[in-house]
Amino acid sequence: MRYALALLAAVSPALAGVQEVWWNITYVQQANPDGLQPRRVIGINGTWPPPPIDIQSTDDLVVHAYNSLDQPMTLHHHGMFFNSTSWMDGAQSISQCGVPPGQSFDYTVPISTNGQHGTYWIHSHAGGQYVDGLRAPVVIHPPQEKHSYDEEFTVVLGDWYHDEHSVLLKQFISVANPGGAEPVPDSALIYFAQNATYMGPIAGTSPDPVTAAVGFNENATLPFQPGKTYRLRIVNTSAFAMFFFWIDGHDMRIIEVDGTDVEEYPTDLVTVTVAQRYSVLVTARSDASQNWMIHANMDTDMFDTVPPALNPNITSSVTYDASKPITDLGTIDEYHDIDDMALVPLDVEPMLPSTRTIPLEVTFDTMDDGTNRAMFNGQTFVNPLVPTVMSEMSLGQNATQVEAYGPFSFVLNHLEVIDIILQNGDAGKHPFHLHGHKFQIVQRSTDYTSDDPTLNPPINETQTNPVRRDTVQVPSGEGVTLRVVADNPGAWIFHCHIEWHLQAGLAVTFIEAPLEAQARNAIPDVMYQQCAALSLPTSGNAAGHPASDLLDFAGWTLGPYQQVLGWRPKGIGAMAGCVLTAVLGMMTVTWYSLGGHISEEEMEHEARLQQEEKRRRGKFFGLYKPKN
Ligand SMILES: *[C@@H]1O[C@H](CO)[C@@H](O)[C@H](O)[C@H]1NC(C)=O
Ligand SMILES: *[C@@H]1O[C@H](CO)[C@@H](O)[C@H](O)[C@H]1NC(C)=O
Ligand SMILES: *[C@@H]1O[C@H](CO)[C@@H](O)[C@H](O)[C@H]1NC(C)=O
Ligand SMILES: *[C@@H]1O[C@H](CO)[C@@H](O)[C@H](O)[C@H]1NC(C)=O
Ligand SMILES: *[C@@H]1O[C@H](CO)[C@@H](O)[C@H](O)[C@H]1NC(C)=O
Ligand SMILES: *[C@@H]1O[C@H](CO)[C@@H](O)[C@H](O)[C@H]1NC(C)=O
Ligand SMILES: *[C@@H]1O[C@H](CO)[C@@H](O)[C@H](O)[C@H]1NC(C)=O
Ligand SMILES: *[C@@H]1O[C@H](CO)[C@@H](O)[C@H](O)[C@H]1NC(C)=O
Ligand SMILES: *[C@@H]1O[C@H](CO)[C@@H](O)[C@H](O)[C@H]1NC(C)=O
């Protein structure tokens, strides 16, 4: 703690205050937020959910975390920059080894100096702990809000599993699941917070004791008064599910996206993928003659199967007068995504010309060990033995050599402007999150393989103020170009925020400006000690070998790898409608495995088949999209 305050003193202007919270991270037995099944979760001080954090942007935050779990733990402040202190970012194996059981760590979050405000969240970035509940919203209030409103609420959305993450992960990454079907949530949760407190259940309801302090789903309500304008900060804390959110009888105007204030943008529904945040303004009705349903429908397109017991459509309500009935308009005409490129930031930031492109293509495959993994550019991510930032800080001049960090790494030069060209070659949609930065979304294509400029347009370099956010959704077969300025020396992970996909290897690391990082701050000693306590190395290349053996990865197991030419589109054969394609595909594979020579053209032919399969699958699902 002395360290934390010393660091803050060094980085903060004299007047900044420090808000401290003490979190004892504990297992909590018999939590039952959905009212369907009690289970063990991860909470704080024996309670769940972990408390929301509200802070003024003129203050800094210190989270004193004590790990009462039986496994290493980290906390990631999603979307915060940690400018030049990337080891505070909480990404296990990238920025730290993890807080060992029975030890504490003080996360120092600079806010007063980094110009950030808006809606964020805090969650574990280790061992899937956030899926087990270690997640909470963080709201940062600027001295003066750009938009005006009377009152605000935070809306927390999340998917919910009845089994613990470790159990589900074993089933997911398994030879028994070669198609990589993700665990389907057992339910969804919606709950509300205000002034750093969760809102209790509606009077008269009596939810299960352990989680009874908070109102969930039908037992939660937002009190509205006629004529007032409310800001709702919507945070999606899902591990997997995307939500469609709307309020019967009320229109919404988007005013914030991932901490970026934007011009008012009217919408009938808000699509929030994992880890994204939106604020909307909602003007209350002028009459209190009835109450209205709030809807949060999970997008079930991504679910391999929709179990009959699953209710993907949860509701809560807006209450004007508790004695009046609730109006439920039930359905929505059509689900649609928000065109985030149409959102206009209030603080104008022009596009800088890019100096480098980094193409990243997403695929999933059954690998040579029989499990299904995710890949960027054909490589599945494996945690380095040495946290990447510790390699970066310890390798001296050699830290600029990308080979030191493993095959899924990129070294960025200081202040370089990069275009990440992200291409989703998978059949599912994915939310991608870059740590330590916001990117500008400068281009989207609806078919990244197309030569047709209406489907795959070139980047418009004359955009004056592209939207900036930290998490972007990319649908199947689509592409997006993210422009990022490398202005934050350190080591940062870029990954799919669907927890299952991160664990299946859908990540790369950016080692940014190593020499500048070395010249700035130093990693606190306690972080090295905690690695030692976990018997993990803290210097040298990703496998812990010194600069003299920079390319030696002995002791570090990379892979699994793609089967030679056995590449199959994910989920093939899972859909009855695709049987023909599957049979064709299997014939091709059999032929390949019999040693047939593969030419470029045949590869391309196979790729086209895959594309066609994906398109068909998309259409197939489309039939089930509500159109009423
Ligand atoms: C957790 O418990 C400690 C010790 O009783 C207390 O100081 C701290 O404020 C509590 N934190 C929360 C978030 O309740
Ligand atoms: C954290 O909680 C555990 C379990 O309740 C308790 O045994 C431990 O003393 C607490 N530790 C701290 C530092 O508060
Ligand atoms: C939050 O603060 C406002 C204004 O101080 C108050 O009206 C409201 O009841 C508070 N809400 C909760 C949930 O404590
Ligand atoms: C709401 O409260 C009722 C009891 O009044 C309880 O049976 C139900 O499980 C609760 N629902 C949730 C989601 O907590
Ligand atoms: C939250 O994100 C998940 C994963 O993308 C998505 O399936 C779910 O619909 C999102 N929830 C909301 C309310 O947007
Ligand atoms: C969920 O809501 C959608 C859209 O209104 C609807 O099409 C679907 O049938 C609902 N699902 C269930 C299980 O109620
Ligand atoms: C590491 O850097 C040293 C100089 O600092 C150099 O002599 C050596 O060749 C470098 N190693 C590699 C593998 O580049
Ligand atoms: C490029 O963006 C500018 C500024 O938003 C706009 O005026 C122009 O029409 C766009 N050009 C194309 C080809 O879309
Ligand atoms: C980090 O701070 C420097 C100034 O010290 C600034 O130029 C840069 O934009 C900041 N980066 C981020 C991501 O905030």
PDB file of C-alpha atoms in Angstrom, residues 121-343:
ATOM      1  CA  TRP A 121     -15.944  -2.858 -15.498  1.00  0.00           C
ATOM      2  CA  ILE A 122     -13.580  -4.840 -13.354  1.00  0.00           C
ATOM      3  CA  HIS A 123     -13.185  -8.566 -13.706  1.00  0.00           C
ATOM      4  CA  SER A 124     -10.738 -11.370 -13.124  1.00  0.00           C
ATOM      5  CA  HIS A 125      -8.434 -12.125 -16.034  1.00  0.00           C
ATOM      6  CA  ALA A 126      -7.283 -15.494 -14.735  1.00  0.00           C
ATOM      7  CA  GLY A 127      -8.617 -19.008 -14.882  1.00  0.00           C
ATOM      8  CA  GLY A 128     -12.093 -18.046 -16.058  1.00  0.00           C
ATOM      9  CA  GLN A 129     -12.886 -16.613 -12.625  1.00  0.00           C
ATOM     10  CA  TYR A 130     -15.128 -13.948 -14.047  1.00  0.00           C
ATOM     11  CA  VAL A 131     -17.437 -16.613 -15.405  1.00  0.00           C
ATOM     12  CA  ASP A 132     -17.796 -17.775 -11.790  1.00  0.00           C
ATOM     13  CA  GLY A 133     -18.838 -14.276 -10.757  1.00  0.00           C
ATOM     14  CA  LEU A 134     -15.759 -12.130 -10.177  1.00  0.00           C
ATOM     15  CA  ARG A 135     -17.054  -9.123 -12.126  1.00  0.00           C
ATOM     16  CA  ALA A 136     -18.534  -5.705 -11.293  1.00  0.00           C
ATOM     17  CA  PRO A 137     -19.288  -2.401 -13.040  1.00  0.00           C
ATOM     18  CA  VAL A 138     -17.022   0.637 -12.657  1.00  0.00           C
ATOM     19  CA  VAL A 139     -18.411   4.125 -13.296  1.00  0.00           C
ATOM     20  CA  ILE A 140     -16.096   7.120 -13.652  1.00  0.00           C
ATOM     21  CA  HIS A 141     -17.784  10.515 -13.307  1.00  0.00           C
ATOM     22  CA  PRO A 142     -16.185  13.565 -14.934  1.00  0.00           C
ATOM     23  CA  PRO A 143     -16.554  16.909 -13.106  1.00  0.00           C
ATOM     24  CA  GLN A 144     -19.077  17.952 -15.776  1.00  0.00           C
ATOM     25  CA  GLU A 145     -21.026  15.486 -17.921  1.00  0.00           C
ATOM     26  CA  LYS A 146     -21.398  16.409 -21.587  1.00  0.00           C
ATOM     27  CA  HIS A 147     -25.006  15.217 -21.747  1.00  0.00           C
ATOM     28  CA  SER A 148     -27.615  16.331 -19.261  1.00  0.00           C
ATOM     29  CA  TYR A 149     -29.987  14.041 -17.398  1.00  0.00           C
ATOM     30  CA  ASP A 150     -31.707  13.884 -14.026  1.00  0.00           C
ATOM     31  CA  GLU A 151     -30.558  10.583 -12.640  1.00  0.00           C
ATOM     32  CA  GLU A 152     -28.581   7.525 -13.644  1.00  0.00           C
ATOM     33  CA  PHE A 153     -28.657   3.768 -13.171  1.00  0.00           C
ATOM     34  CA  THR A 154     -26.207   1.043 -14.118  1.00  0.00           C
ATOM     35  CA  VAL A 155     -27.711  -1.974 -15.855  1.00  0.00           C
ATOM     36  CA  VAL A 156     -25.649  -5.131 -15.463  1.00  0.00           C
ATOM     37  CA  LEU A 157     -26.301  -7.909 -17.957  1.00  0.00           C
ATOM     38  CA  GLY A 158     -24.638 -11.271 -17.874  1.00  0.00           C
ATOM     39  CA  ASP A 159     -25.043 -14.885 -18.795  1.00  0.00           C
ATOM     40  CA  TRP A 160     -25.125 -17.422 -15.983  1.00  0.00           C
ATOM     41  CA  TYR A 161     -23.983 -21.006 -15.689  1.00  0.00           C
ATOM     42  CA  HIS A 162     -25.054 -23.505 -13.081  1.00  0.00           C
ATOM     43  CA  ASP A 163     -21.746 -25.360 -13.278  1.00  0.00           C
ATOM     44  CA  GLU A 164     -18.395 -23.966 -12.311  1.00  0.00           C
ATOM     45  CA  HIS A 165     -16.121 -22.735 -15.036  1.00  0.00           C
ATOM     46  CA  SER A 166     -13.439 -25.375 -14.441  1.00  0.00           C
ATOM     47  CA  VAL A 167     -15.974 -28.161 -15.021  1.00  0.00           C
ATOM     48  CA  LEU A 168     -17.280 -26.530 -18.201  1.00  0.00           C
ATOM     49  CA  LEU A 169     -13.794 -25.803 -19.525  1.00  0.00           C
ATOM     50  CA  LYS A 170     -12.797 -29.460 -19.259  1.00  0.00           C
ATOM     51  CA  GLN A 171     -15.827 -30.384 -21.340  1.00  0.00           C
ATOM     52  CA  PHE A 172     -15.185 -27.593 -23.828  1.00  0.00           C
ATOM     53  CA  ILE A 173     -11.514 -28.251 -24.582  1.00  0.00           C
ATOM     54  CA  SER A 174     -11.769 -31.973 -24.956  1.00  0.00           C
ATOM     55  CA  VAL A 175     -11.394 -34.635 -27.601  1.00  0.00           C
ATOM     56  CA  ALA A 176     -15.039 -35.383 -26.883  1.00  0.00           C
ATOM     57  CA  ASN A 177     -15.904 -31.936 -28.254  1.00  0.00           C
ATOM     58  CA  PRO A 178     -13.943 -31.793 -31.523  1.00  0.00           C
ATOM     59  CA  GLY A 179     -16.439 -29.321 -33.015  1.00  0.00           C
ATOM     60  CA  GLY A 180     -15.758 -26.825 -30.228  1.00  0.00           C
ATOM     61  CA  ALA A 181     -19.371 -26.282 -29.145  1.00  0.00           C
ATOM     62  CA  GLU A 182     -19.232 -23.720 -26.335  1.00  0.00           C
ATOM     63  CA  PRO A 183     -20.995 -24.285 -23.024  1.00  0.00           C
ATOM     64  CA  VAL A 184     -24.473 -22.804 -23.371  1.00  0.00           C
ATOM     65  CA  PRO A 185     -25.479 -20.615 -20.419  1.00  0.00           C
ATOM     66  CA  ASP A 186     -28.238 -21.880 -18.124  1.00  0.00           C
ATOM     67  CA  SER A 187     -29.784 -18.461 -17.761  1.00  0.00           C
ATOM     68  CA  ALA A 188     -29.243 -14.749 -18.019  1.00  0.00           C
ATOM     69  CA  LEU A 189     -29.159 -12.060 -15.355  1.00  0.00           C
ATOM     70  CA  ILE A 190     -30.152  -8.409 -15.301  1.00  0.00           C
ATOM     71  CA  TYR A 191     -29.658  -6.284 -12.192  1.00  0.00           C
ATOM     72  CA  PHE A 192     -29.249  -2.616 -11.404  1.00  0.00           C
ATOM     73  CA  ALA A 193     -26.946  -0.339  -9.434  1.00  0.00           C
ATOM     74  CA  GLN A 194     -27.008   3.275  -8.379  1.00  0.00           C
ATOM     75  CA  ASN A 195     -24.482   5.287  -6.329  1.00  0.00           C
ATOM     76  CA  ALA A 196     -22.163   2.273  -5.987  1.00  0.00           C
ATOM     77  CA  THR A 197     -24.932   0.146  -4.478  1.00  0.00           C
ATOM     78  CA  TYR A 198     -26.972  -2.593  -6.075  1.00  0.00           C
ATOM     79  CA  MET A 199     -30.685  -2.060  -5.985  1.00  0.00           C
ATOM     80  CA  GLY A 200     -32.606  -4.439  -3.800  1.00  0.00           C
ATOM     81  CA  PRO A 201     -35.440  -6.732  -4.835  1.00  0.00           C
ATOM     82  CA  ILE A 202     -38.971  -5.438  -5.331  1.00  0.00           C
ATOM     83  CA  ALA A 203     -40.868  -5.283  -2.060  1.00  0.00           C
ATOM     84  CA  GLY A 204     -42.797  -8.464  -1.429  1.00  0.00           C
ATOM     85  CA  THR A 205     -40.407 -10.800  -3.245  1.00  0.00           C
ATOM     86  CA  SER A 206     -38.237 -13.130  -1.230  1.00  0.00           C
ATOM     87  CA  PRO A 207     -35.323 -14.424  -3.291  1.00  0.00           C
ATOM     88  CA  ASP A 208     -32.823 -16.983  -1.980  1.00  0.00           C
ATOM     89  CA  PRO A 209     -31.039 -15.770   1.167  1.00  0.00           C
ATOM     90  CA  VAL A 210     -27.398 -15.611  -0.014  1.00  0.00           C
ATOM     91  CA  THR A 211     -28.142 -13.285  -2.939  1.00  0.00           C
ATOM     92  CA  ALA A 212     -31.277 -11.699  -1.462  1.00  0.00           C
ATOM     93  CA  ALA A 213     -29.736  -8.233  -1.066  1.00  0.00           C
ATOM     94  CA  VAL A 214     -29.913  -7.643  -4.805  1.00  0.00           C
ATOM     95  CA  GLY A 215     -32.916  -7.724  -7.102  1.00  0.00           C
ATOM     96  CA  PHE A 216     -32.410  -9.915 -10.156  1.00  0.00           C
ATOM     97  CA  ASN A 217     -34.493 -10.227 -13.317  1.00  0.00           C
ATOM     98  CA  GLU A 218     -38.223 -10.143 -12.551  1.00  0.00           C
ATOM     99  CA  ASN A 219     -37.483  -9.086  -8.980  1.00  0.00           C
ATOM    100  CA  ALA A 220     -35.568  -6.000 -10.092  1.00  0.00           C
ATOM    101  CA  THR A 221     -37.061  -2.704 -11.171  1.00  0.00           C
ATOM    102  CA  LEU A 222     -36.016   0.806 -12.064  1.00  0.00           C
ATOM    103  CA  PRO A 223     -38.045   3.508 -10.343  1.00  0.00           C
ATOM    104  CA  PHE A 224     -38.971   6.158 -12.929  1.00  0.00           C
ATOM    105  CA  GLN A 225     -40.763   9.452 -12.389  1.00  0.00           C
ATOM    106  CA  PRO A 226     -42.817  11.036 -15.166  1.00  0.00           C
ATOM    107  CA  GLY A 227     -40.948  13.605 -17.232  1.00  0.00           C
ATOM    108  CA  LYS A 228     -37.478  12.861 -15.895  1.00  0.00           C
ATOM    109  CA  THR A 229     -34.568  11.848 -18.123  1.00  0.00           C
ATOM    110  CA  TYR A 230     -32.462   8.898 -17.057  1.00  0.00           C
ATOM    111  CA  ARG A 231     -29.060   7.715 -18.118  1.00  0.00           C
ATOM    112  CA  LEU A 232     -28.786   3.931 -18.188  1.00  0.00           C
ATOM    113  CA  ARG A 233     -25.239   2.589 -18.310  1.00  0.00           C
ATOM    114  CA  ILE A 234     -25.470  -0.877 -19.822  1.00  0.00           C
ATOM    115  CA  VAL A 235     -22.588  -3.249 -19.134  1.00  0.00           C
ATOM    116  CA  ASN A 236     -22.449  -6.709 -20.640  1.00  0.00           C
ATOM    117  CA  THR A 237     -20.500  -8.980 -18.310  1.00  0.00           C
ATOM    118  CA  SER A 238     -21.238 -12.167 -20.244  1.00  0.00           C
ATOM    119  CA  ALA A 239     -18.801 -14.983 -20.807  1.00  0.00           C
ATOM    120  CA  PHE A 240     -20.531 -15.928 -24.025  1.00  0.00           C
ATOM    121  CA  ALA A 241     -23.933 -14.475 -24.696  1.00  0.00           C
ATOM    122  CA  MET A 242     -24.767 -11.267 -26.540  1.00  0.00           C
ATOM    123  CA  PHE A 243     -27.882  -9.374 -25.477  1.00  0.00           C
ATOM    124  CA  PHE A 244     -30.561  -7.303 -27.137  1.00  0.00           C
ATOM    125  CA  PHE A 245     -31.849  -4.730 -24.663  1.00  0.00           C
ATOM    126  CA  TRP A 246     -34.934  -2.537 -24.912  1.00  0.00           C
ATOM    127  CA  ILE A 247     -37.665  -1.007 -22.783  1.00  0.00           C
ATOM    128  CA  ASP A 248     -41.292  -1.289 -23.808  1.00  0.00           C
ATOM    129  CA  GLY A 249     -42.956   2.074 -24.350  1.00  0.00           C
ATOM    130  CA  HIS A 250     -39.684   4.059 -24.219  1.00  0.00           C
ATOM    131  CA  ASP A 251     -37.155   5.212 -26.811  1.00  0.00           C
ATOM    132  CA  MET A 252     -33.449   5.317 -26.186  1.00  0.00           C
ATOM    133  CA  ARG A 253     -30.651   7.597 -27.396  1.00  0.00           C
ATOM    134  CA  ILE A 254     -27.103   6.255 -27.246  1.00  0.00           C
ATOM    135  CA  ILE A 255     -24.695   8.779 -25.692  1.00  0.00           C
ATOM    136  CA  GLU A 256     -21.667   6.715 -24.724  1.00  0.00           C
ATOM    137  CA  VAL A 257     -19.862   3.744 -26.167  1.00  0.00           C
ATOM    138  CA  ASP A 258     -17.059   2.041 -24.170  1.00  0.00           C
ATOM    139  CA  GLY A 259     -16.167   5.253 -22.335  1.00  0.00           C
ATOM    140  CA  THR A 260     -16.396   7.518 -25.406  1.00  0.00           C
ATOM    141  CA  ASP A 261     -19.116  10.202 -25.253  1.00  0.00           C
ATOM    142  CA  VAL A 262     -20.988  10.353 -28.557  1.00  0.00           C
ATOM    143  CA  GLU A 263     -23.634  12.531 -30.149  1.00  0.00           C
ATOM    144  CA  GLU A 264     -27.151  11.373 -29.336  1.00  0.00           C
ATOM    145  CA  TYR A 265     -28.069   8.439 -31.553  1.00  0.00           C
ATOM    146  CA  PRO A 266     -31.677   7.242 -31.358  1.00  0.00           C
ATOM    147  CA  THR A 267     -32.270   3.503 -31.280  1.00  0.00           C
ATOM    148  CA  ASP A 268     -35.076   1.100 -30.491  1.00  0.00           C
ATOM    149  CA  LEU A 269     -32.778  -1.546 -29.078  1.00  0.00           C
ATOM    150  CA  VAL A 270     -29.210  -1.828 -27.887  1.00  0.00           C
ATOM    151  CA  THR A 271     -27.139  -4.817 -28.921  1.00  0.00           C
ATOM    152  CA  VAL A 272     -24.449  -5.364 -26.354  1.00  0.00           C
ATOM    153  CA  THR A 273     -21.885  -7.995 -27.020  1.00  0.00           C
ATOM    154  CA  VAL A 274     -19.631  -9.398 -24.307  1.00  0.00           C
ATOM    155  CA  ALA A 275     -17.610  -6.702 -22.565  1.00  0.00           C
ATOM    156  CA  GLN A 276     -19.107  -3.753 -24.442  1.00  0.00           C
ATOM    157  CA  ARG A 277     -20.752  -0.841 -22.710  1.00  0.00           C
ATOM    158  CA  TYR A 278     -23.354   1.644 -23.885  1.00  0.00           C
ATOM    159  CA  SER A 279     -25.027   4.516 -22.105  1.00  0.00           C
ATOM    160  CA  VAL A 280     -28.471   5.511 -23.261  1.00  0.00           C
ATOM    161  CA  LEU A 281     -30.743   8.388 -22.342  1.00  0.00           C
ATOM    162  CA  VAL A 282     -34.326   7.432 -21.675  1.00  0.00           C
ATOM    163  CA  THR A 283     -36.995  10.060 -21.201  1.00  0.00           C
ATOM    164  CA  ALA A 284     -39.672   8.878 -18.837  1.00  0.00           C
ATOM    165  CA  ARG A 285     -43.276   8.997 -19.991  1.00  0.00           C
ATOM    166  CA  SER A 286     -45.473  11.855 -18.899  1.00  0.00           C
ATOM    167  CA  ASP A 287     -47.992   9.585 -17.203  1.00  0.00           C
ATOM    168  CA  ALA A 288     -47.692   7.057 -14.388  1.00  0.00           C
ATOM    169  CA  SER A 289     -50.737   5.036 -15.367  1.00  0.00           C
ATOM    170  CA  GLN A 290     -48.796   1.846 -15.999  1.00  0.00           C
ATOM    171  CA  ASN A 291     -45.399   0.239 -15.595  1.00  0.00           C
ATOM    172  CA  TRP A 292     -43.325  -1.174 -18.446  1.00  0.00           C
ATOM    173  CA  MET A 293     -41.286  -4.262 -19.141  1.00  0.00           C
ATOM    174  CA  ILE A 294     -37.500  -4.125 -19.667  1.00  0.00           C
ATOM    175  CA  HIS A 295     -36.279  -6.835 -22.031  1.00  0.00           C
ATOM    176  CA  ALA A 296     -32.850  -8.430 -22.277  1.00  0.00           C
ATOM    177  CA  ASN A 297     -32.905 -11.220 -24.822  1.00  0.00           C
ATOM    178  CA  MET A 298     -29.867 -13.412 -25.275  1.00  0.00           C
ATOM    179  CA  ASP A 299     -28.795 -13.918 -28.854  1.00  0.00           C
ATOM    180  CA  THR A 300     -29.070 -17.675 -29.201  1.00  0.00           C
ATOM    181  CA  ASP A 301     -27.477 -17.795 -32.687  1.00  0.00           C
ATOM    182  CA  MET A 302     -24.148 -18.617 -31.108  1.00  0.00           C
ATOM    183  CA  PHE A 303     -25.526 -21.440 -29.007  1.00  0.00           C
ATOM    184  CA  ASP A 304     -24.875 -24.883 -30.399  1.00  0.00           C
ATOM    185  CA  THR A 305     -28.206 -26.040 -28.997  1.00  0.00           C
ATOM    186  CA  VAL A 306     -30.881 -24.137 -27.120  1.00  0.00           C
ATOM    187  CA  PRO A 307     -31.849 -26.373 -24.212  1.00  0.00           C
ATOM    188  CA  PRO A 308     -35.612 -26.460 -23.643  1.00  0.00           C
ATOM    189  CA  ALA A 309     -35.109 -25.364 -20.038  1.00  0.00           C
ATOM    190  CA  LEU A 310     -33.257 -22.198 -21.044  1.00  0.00           C
ATOM    191  CA  ASN A 311     -35.172 -18.942 -21.016  1.00  0.00           C
ATOM    192  CA  PRO A 312     -33.059 -16.669 -23.223  1.00  0.00           C
ATOM    193  CA  ASN A 313     -35.461 -13.757 -22.802  1.00  0.00           C
ATOM    194  CA  ILE A 314     -35.318 -12.240 -19.362  1.00  0.00           C
ATOM    195  CA  THR A 315     -37.338  -9.318 -18.188  1.00  0.00           C
ATOM    196  CA  SER A 316     -37.272  -6.714 -15.515  1.00  0.00           C
ATOM    197  CA  SER A 317     -39.348  -3.571 -15.279  1.00  0.00           C
ATOM    198  CA  VAL A 318     -39.665   0.169 -15.026  1.00  0.00           C
ATOM    199  CA  THR A 319     -41.946   1.177 -12.170  1.00  0.00           C
ATOM    200  CA  TYR A 320     -43.839   4.464 -12.113  1.00  0.00           C
ATOM    201  CA  ASP A 321     -46.417   3.369  -9.601  1.00  0.00           C
ATOM    202  CA  ALA A 322     -46.144  -0.018  -7.892  1.00  0.00           C
ATOM    203  CA  SER A 323     -49.933  -0.323  -7.655  1.00  0.00           C
ATOM    204  CA  LYS A 324     -50.314  -0.229 -11.454  1.00  0.00           C
ATOM    205  CA  PRO A 325     -49.992  -3.159 -13.894  1.00  0.00           C
ATOM    206  CA  ILE A 326     -46.919  -3.885 -16.030  1.00  0.00           C
ATOM    207  CA  THR A 327     -47.306  -3.644 -19.786  1.00  0.00           C
ATOM    208  CA  ASP A 328     -45.384  -6.293 -21.700  1.00  0.00           C
ATOM    209  CA  LEU A 329     -45.254  -5.705 -25.449  1.00  0.00           C
ATOM    210  CA  GLY A 330     -43.337  -8.953 -25.687  1.00  0.00           C
ATOM    211  CA  THR A 331     -41.500  -9.096 -28.937  1.00  0.00           C
ATOM    212  CA  ILE A 332     -39.484  -6.818 -31.128  1.00  0.00           C
ATOM    213  CA  ASP A 333     -39.852  -6.492 -34.905  1.00  0.00           C
ATOM    214  CA  GLU A 334     -36.354  -7.571 -35.712  1.00  0.00           C
ATOM    215  CA  TYR A 335     -33.053  -7.921 -33.931  1.00  0.00           C
ATOM    216  CA  HIS A 336     -30.338  -5.756 -35.461  1.00  0.00           C
ATOM    217  CA  ASP A 337     -26.842  -4.680 -34.599  1.00  0.00           C
ATOM    218  CA  ILE A 338     -25.914  -1.107 -33.860  1.00  0.00           C
ATOM    219  CA  ASP A 339     -23.847   0.421 -36.634  1.00  0.00           C
ATOM    220  CA  ASP A 340     -21.129   1.616 -34.303  1.00  0.00           C
ATOM    221  CA  MET A 341     -19.312   3.359 -37.156  1.00  0.00           C
ATOM    222  CA  ALA A 342     -22.284   5.733 -37.331  1.00  0.00           C
ATOM    223  CA  LEU A 343     -21.632   6.959 -33.785  1.00  0.00           C
TER     224      LEU A 343
END
